[in-house]
Every structure is written in C-alpha cells, then in structure tokens.
PDB file of C-alpha atoms in Angstrom:
ATOM      1  CA  UNK A   7      21.021  17.077  53.130  1.00 38.00           C
ATOM      2  CA  UNK A   8      21.176  14.386  55.804  1.00 39.00           C
ATOM      3  CA  UNK A   9      21.742  15.238  59.451  1.00 38.00           C
ATOM      4  CA  UNK A  10      25.178  14.906  61.005  1.00 44.00           C
ATOM      5  CA  UNK A  11      25.819  11.428  62.380  1.00 48.00           C
ATOM      6  CA  UNK A  12      29.160  11.848  64.122  1.00 53.00           C
ATOM      7  CA  UNK A  13      28.899   8.708  66.270  1.00 55.00           C
ATOM      8  CA  UNK A  14      28.607   6.476  63.232  1.00 85.00           C
ATOM      9  CA  UNK A  15      31.369   8.447  61.520  1.00 91.00           C
ATOM     10  CA  UNK A  16      33.694   8.048  64.510  1.00 93.00           C
ATOM     11  CA  UNK A  17      33.145   4.311  64.666  1.00 92.00           C
ATOM     12  CA  UNK A  18      33.779   4.033  60.949  1.00 92.00           C
ATOM     13  CA  UNK A  19      36.985   6.099  61.182  1.00 94.00           C
ATOM     14  CA  UNK A  20      38.263   3.967  64.065  1.00 95.00           C
ATOM     15  CA  UNK A  21      37.525   0.806  62.075  1.00 94.00           C
ATOM     16  CA  UNK A  22      39.324   2.183  58.995  1.00 94.00           C
ATOM     17  CA  UNK A  23      42.296   3.312  61.088  1.00 95.00           C
ATOM     18  CA  UNK A  24      42.628  -0.129  62.654  1.00 95.00           C
ATOM     19  CA  UNK A  25      42.298  -1.811  59.267  1.00 93.00           C
ATOM     20  CA  UNK A  26      45.130   0.397  58.028  1.00 93.00           C
ATOM     21  CA  UNK A  27      47.091  -0.632  61.130  1.00 95.00           C
ATOM     22  CA  UNK A  28      47.658   2.958  62.212  1.00 95.00           C
ATOM     23  CA  UNK A  29      47.703   4.275  65.726  1.00 96.00           C
ATOM     24  CA  UNK A  30      45.608   7.312  66.556  1.00 96.00           C
ATOM     25  CA  UNK A  31      48.799   9.366  66.783  1.00 97.00           C
ATOM     26  CA  UNK A  32      50.064   8.135  63.378  1.00 97.00           C
ATOM     27  CA  UNK A  33      46.781   8.945  61.643  1.00 97.00           C
ATOM     28  CA  UNK A  34      46.580  12.364  63.295  1.00 97.00           C
ATOM     29  CA  UNK A  35      50.089  13.172  62.077  1.00 97.00           C
ATOM     30  CA  UNK A  36      49.422  11.885  58.543  1.00 96.00           C
ATOM     31  CA  UNK A  37      46.168  13.857  58.349  1.00 96.00           C
ATOM     32  CA  UNK A  38      47.634  17.026  59.816  1.00 97.00           C
ATOM     33  CA  UNK A  39      45.221  17.226  62.750  1.00 96.00           C
ATOM     34  CA  UNK A  40      45.904  17.028  66.460  1.00 96.00           C
ATOM     35  CA  UNK A  41      45.804  13.726  68.269  1.00 95.00           C
ATOM     36  CA  UNK A  42      43.157  14.899  70.822  1.00 96.00           C
ATOM     37  CA  UNK A  43      40.962  16.320  68.046  1.00 96.00           C
ATOM     38  CA  UNK A  44      41.039  13.044  66.084  1.00 96.00           C
ATOM     39  CA  UNK A  45      40.292  11.124  69.277  1.00 96.00           C
ATOM     40  CA  UNK A  46      37.235  13.344  69.876  1.00 95.00           C
ATOM     41  CA  UNK A  47      36.037  12.740  66.314  1.00 94.00           C
ATOM     42  CA  UNK A  48      36.361   8.968  66.775  1.00 94.00           C
ATOM     43  CA  UNK A  49      34.382   9.155  70.018  1.00 93.00           C
ATOM     44  CA  UNK A  50      31.650  11.206  68.352  1.00 91.00           C
ATOM     45  CA  UNK A  51      32.326  14.343  70.395  1.00 93.00           C
ATOM     46  CA  UNK A  52      33.383  16.612  67.520  1.00 91.00           C
ATOM     47  CA  UNK A  53      31.910  17.400  64.114  1.00 90.00           C
ATOM     48  CA  UNK A  54      34.784  17.603  61.633  1.00 93.00           C
ATOM     49  CA  UNK A  55      34.694  19.924  58.655  1.00 91.00           C
ATOM     50  CA  UNK A  56      34.719  18.619  55.091  1.00 91.00           C
ATOM     51  CA  UNK A  57      38.349  19.735  54.850  1.00 93.00           C
ATOM     52  CA  UNK A  58      39.385  17.675  57.889  1.00 95.00           C
ATOM     53  CA  UNK A  59      37.459  14.683  56.543  1.00 94.00           C
ATOM     54  CA  UNK A  60      39.268  15.051  53.243  1.00 93.00           C
ATOM     55  CA  UNK A  61      42.653  15.080  55.002  1.00 96.00           C
ATOM     56  CA  UNK A  62      41.743  12.016  57.072  1.00 96.00           C
ATOM     57  CA  UNK A  63      40.456  10.189  53.980  1.00 93.00           C
ATOM     58  CA  UNK A  64      43.686  10.929  52.150  1.00 93.00           C
ATOM     59  CA  UNK A  65      45.751   9.632  55.088  1.00 95.00           C
ATOM     60  CA  UNK A  66      43.628   6.460  55.251  1.00 94.00           C
ATOM     61  CA  UNK A  67      43.612   6.130  51.445  1.00 90.00           C
ATOM     62  CA  UNK A  68      39.834   5.933  51.293  1.00 88.00           C
ATOM     63  CA  UNK A  69      37.216   7.972  49.440  1.00 84.00           C
ATOM     64  CA  UNK A  70      36.513  11.374  50.974  1.00 86.00           C
ATOM     65  CA  UNK A  71      32.980  11.090  49.571  1.00 82.00           C
ATOM     66  CA  UNK A  72      32.425   7.984  51.717  1.00 83.00           C
ATOM     67  CA  UNK A  73      33.311  10.006  54.815  1.00 88.00           C
ATOM     68  CA  UNK A  74      31.068  12.866  53.657  1.00 86.00           C
ATOM     69  CA  UNK A  75      28.145  10.435  53.382  1.00 83.00           C
ATOM     70  CA  UNK A  76      28.942   8.968  56.817  1.00 86.00           C
ATOM     71  CA  UNK A  77      29.047  12.478  58.281  1.00 87.00           C
ATOM     72  CA  UNK A  78      25.791  13.465  56.573  1.00 85.00           C
ATOM     73  CA  UNK A  79      27.448  16.147  54.453  1.00 85.00           C
ATOM     74  CA  UNK A  80      26.672  14.366  51.201  1.00 79.00           C
ATOM     75  CA  UNK A  81      23.764  12.185  50.096  1.00 78.00           C
ATOM     76  CA  UNK A  82      24.418   8.655  48.886  1.00 74.00           C
ATOM     77  CA  UNK A  83      23.156   9.508  45.377  1.00 76.00           C
ATOM     78  CA  UNK A  84      25.465  12.518  45.154  1.00 76.00           C
ATOM     79  CA  UNK A  85      28.406  10.372  46.243  1.00 71.00           C
ATOM     80  CA  UNK A  86      27.643   7.763  43.588  1.00 76.00           C
ATOM     81  CA  UNK A  87      27.515  10.458  40.911  1.00 81.00           C
ATOM     82  CA  UNK A  88      30.796  12.007  42.088  1.00 77.00           C
ATOM     83  CA  UNK A  89      32.542   8.656  42.225  1.00 79.00           C
ATOM     84  CA  UNK A  90      31.332   7.754  38.726  1.00 84.00           C
ATOM     85  CA  UNK A  91      32.648  11.040  37.382  1.00 82.00           C
ATOM     86  CA  UNK A  92      35.956  10.590  39.210  1.00 81.00           C
ATOM     87  CA  UNK A  93      36.451   7.120  37.746  1.00 84.00           C
ATOM     88  CA  UNK A  94      35.784   8.389  34.225  1.00 86.00           C
ATOM     89  CA  UNK A  95      38.119  11.357  34.638  1.00 82.00           C
ATOM     90  CA  UNK A  96      40.881   9.235  36.178  1.00 81.00           C
ATOM     91  CA  UNK A  97      40.861   6.554  33.467  1.00 85.00           C
ATOM     92  CA  UNK A  98      44.248   6.745  31.674  1.00 88.00           C
ATOM     93  CA  UNK A  99      43.088   4.549  28.789  1.00 94.00           C
ATOM     94  CA  UNK A 100      40.780   7.180  27.275  1.00 92.00           C
ATOM     95  CA  UNK A 101      41.622  10.664  26.057  1.00 93.00           C
ATOM     96  CA  UNK A 102      40.123  13.955  27.277  1.00 90.00           C
ATOM     97  CA  UNK A 103      37.626  14.241  24.418  1.00 93.00           C
ATOM     98  CA  UNK A 104      36.347  10.717  25.108  1.00 93.00           C
ATOM     99  CA  UNK A 105      36.045  11.506  28.820  1.00 89.00           C
ATOM    100  CA  UNK A 106      33.964  14.598  28.067  1.00 91.00           C
ATOM    101  CA  UNK A 107      31.707  12.660  25.687  1.00 93.00           C
ATOM    102  CA  UNK A 108      31.194   9.939  28.301  1.00 92.00           C
ATOM    103  CA  UNK A 109      30.307  12.538  30.929  1.00 89.00           C
ATOM    104  CA  UNK A 110      27.816  14.179  28.551  1.00 92.00           C
ATOM    105  CA  UNK A 111      26.159  10.835  27.844  1.00 93.00           C
ATOM    106  CA  UNK A 112      26.111  10.054  31.571  1.00 88.00           C
ATOM    107  CA  UNK A 113      24.460  13.429  32.292  1.00 88.00           C
ATOM    108  CA  UNK A 114      21.851  12.932  29.568  1.00 92.00           C
ATOM    109  CA  UNK A 115      20.917   9.478  30.922  1.00 92.00           C
ATOM    110  CA  UNK A 116      20.628  10.871  34.462  1.00 87.00           C
ATOM    111  CA  UNK A 117      18.380  13.736  33.281  1.00 90.00           C
ATOM    112  CA  UNK A 118      16.228  11.385  31.214  1.00 92.00           C
ATOM    113  CA  UNK A 119      15.807   8.979  34.140  1.00 90.00           C
ATOM    114  CA  UNK A 120      15.053  11.821  36.548  1.00 88.00           C
ATOM    115  CA  UNK A 121      12.340  13.113  34.209  1.00 90.00           C
ATOM    116  CA  UNK A 122      10.841   9.618  33.883  1.00 90.00           C
ATOM    117  CA  UNK A 123      10.915   9.124  37.653  1.00 87.00           C
ATOM    118  CA  UNK A 124       9.256  12.499  38.195  1.00 88.00           C
ATOM    119  CA  UNK A 125       6.533  11.659  35.668  1.00 89.00           C
ATOM    120  CA  UNK A 126       5.938   8.276  37.332  1.00 87.00           C
ATOM    121  CA  UNK A 127       5.740   9.904  40.765  1.00 84.00           C
ATOM    122  CA  UNK A 128       3.295  12.496  39.485  1.00 86.00           C
ATOM    123  CA  UNK A 129       1.148   9.782  37.886  1.00 85.00           C
ATOM    124  CA  UNK A 130       1.111   7.788  41.137  1.00 83.00           C
ATOM    125  CA  UNK A 131       0.044  10.771  43.248  1.00 79.00           C
ATOM    126  CA  UNK A 132      -2.511  12.213  40.787  1.00 70.00           C
ATOM    127  CA  UNK A 133      -6.168  11.376  41.574  1.00 66.00           C
ATOM    128  CA  UNK A 134      -7.475   8.677  39.312  1.00 60.00           C
ATOM    129  CA  UNK A 135     -10.377   9.957  37.226  1.00 55.00           C
ATOM    130  CA  UNK A 136     -11.549   7.943  34.269  1.00 52.00           C
ATOM    131  CA  UNK A 137     -12.476   9.965  31.222  1.00 54.00           C
ATOM    132  CA  UNK A 138     -16.184   9.833  30.469  1.00 55.00           C
ATOM    133  CA  UNK A 139     -17.252   8.082  27.325  1.00 51.00           C
ATOM    134  CA  UNK A 140     -19.025  10.033  24.615  1.00 51.00           C
ATOM    135  CA  UNK A 141     -22.309   8.284  25.421  1.00 51.00           C
ATOM    136  CA  UNK A 142     -22.056   9.142  29.128  1.00 51.00           C
ATOM    137  CA  UNK A 143     -21.235  12.744  28.303  1.00 50.00           C
ATOM    138  CA  UNK A 144     -24.181  13.062  25.940  1.00 51.00           C
ATOM    139  CA  UNK A 145     -26.603  11.300  28.300  1.00 51.00           C
ATOM    140  CA  UNK A 146     -25.654  13.330  31.345  1.00 51.00           C
ATOM    141  CA  UNK A 147     -25.156  16.616  29.583  1.00 48.00           C
ATOM    142  CA  UNK A 148     -27.552  19.508  29.962  1.00 49.00           C
ATOM    143  CA  UNK A 149     -26.296  21.043  26.750  1.00 48.00           C
ATOM    144  CA  UNK A 150     -27.770  19.490  23.643  1.00 47.00           C
ATOM    145  CA  UNK A 151     -25.969  19.667  20.345  1.00 49.00           C
ATOM    146  CA  UNK A 152     -28.616  22.081  19.079  1.00 50.00           C
ATOM    147  CA  UNK A 153     -28.014  24.560  21.906  1.00 49.00           C
ATOM    148  CA  UNK A 154     -24.352  25.216  21.197  1.00 51.00           C
ATOM    149  CA  UNK A 155     -22.992  28.571  19.985  1.00 51.00           C
ATOM    150  CA  UNK A 156     -23.562  27.655  16.340  1.00 52.00           C
ATOM    151  CA  UNK A 157     -27.159  26.486  16.805  1.00 50.00           C
ATOM    152  CA  UNK A 158     -29.878  28.377  14.996  1.00 55.00           C
ATOM    153  CA  UNK A 159     -32.493  30.081  17.090  1.00 54.00           C
ATOM    154  CA  UNK A 160     -35.992  29.117  15.951  1.00 55.00           C
ATOM    155  CA  UNK A 161     -38.112  31.977  14.672  1.00 62.00           C
ATOM    156  CA  UNK A 162     -41.385  32.704  16.425  1.00 55.00           C
TER     157      UNK A 162
END
C-alpha cells in the first residue's frame, strides 16, 4: 500500500471543490463533515478516513477510488480493477447473468496475465546458464558410459 500523501490530496480536493463551484462551507455541509476539519484536510494537516473520503467524493460527484489513490489508501491498479467492475455492474443494458459472465472472463484474463508477467519476471531474474551439448557433456564427463550402474564388471 502506498504511503499517505495528504498534501497532494488536499490540493486535489480544493481543485475539485472549486471546479464544482462550491465553497468550503457548502462542501463540508454536503459531505457531512465540519468546515474546520475539511479546511485542515485541504491544507494537508489532517488524514481523512476512507469513510470521510467517500462522503466528500459523493458530495463532489467524483470517484471515491480516485480519492483513495490520492490519499495512498488504494493502489492505482486496484482502483482500475474496481472501476472496471463498477462500470460492468452499473451497465443497465446487460442483465445480471451477463454481468457475472463478463466479470468471470475479466478475472480469468487478469489471472492469466498475472501468471504470464510472473513467469516473465522470473525468467528475467534467473541466472542465464546454457545447457551443455551432448558432446560437451561426454567430453568433460568423468563417468564413461561403461561405468554406469548397468555396466558389467570385467572378470579377473
């Protein structure tokens, strides 16, 4: 999980509030938090909880996940996954069965890609050793074919 970046969050909230043409007092009232508390969040002096961020996001009509990422509560990848799922679930043009099938396909693609990425990462970090050819193995080997476990022992 990323570290809390309240300064960046506060600046972003102030920008969103101004874009929505809301005063600090109006946003605080709409979000159900106190005016001084919201002011402290905007100035980077307070670390809001996920619940407060959700209330503020709802009042600003923006994604709560975006605020979670800005606050360091949620990773960017997690946000993208949550937003994708939310869009699928909110689509009124497809029925519940279709939504579930889409989510299953989405999950299977994510798992497949994660496995491929893990395999690629492992291949990149593994030491590169070329397999010896049969001739090199035979030439450098101290064990001759006649000295294996099935070799006959000469009689004396």
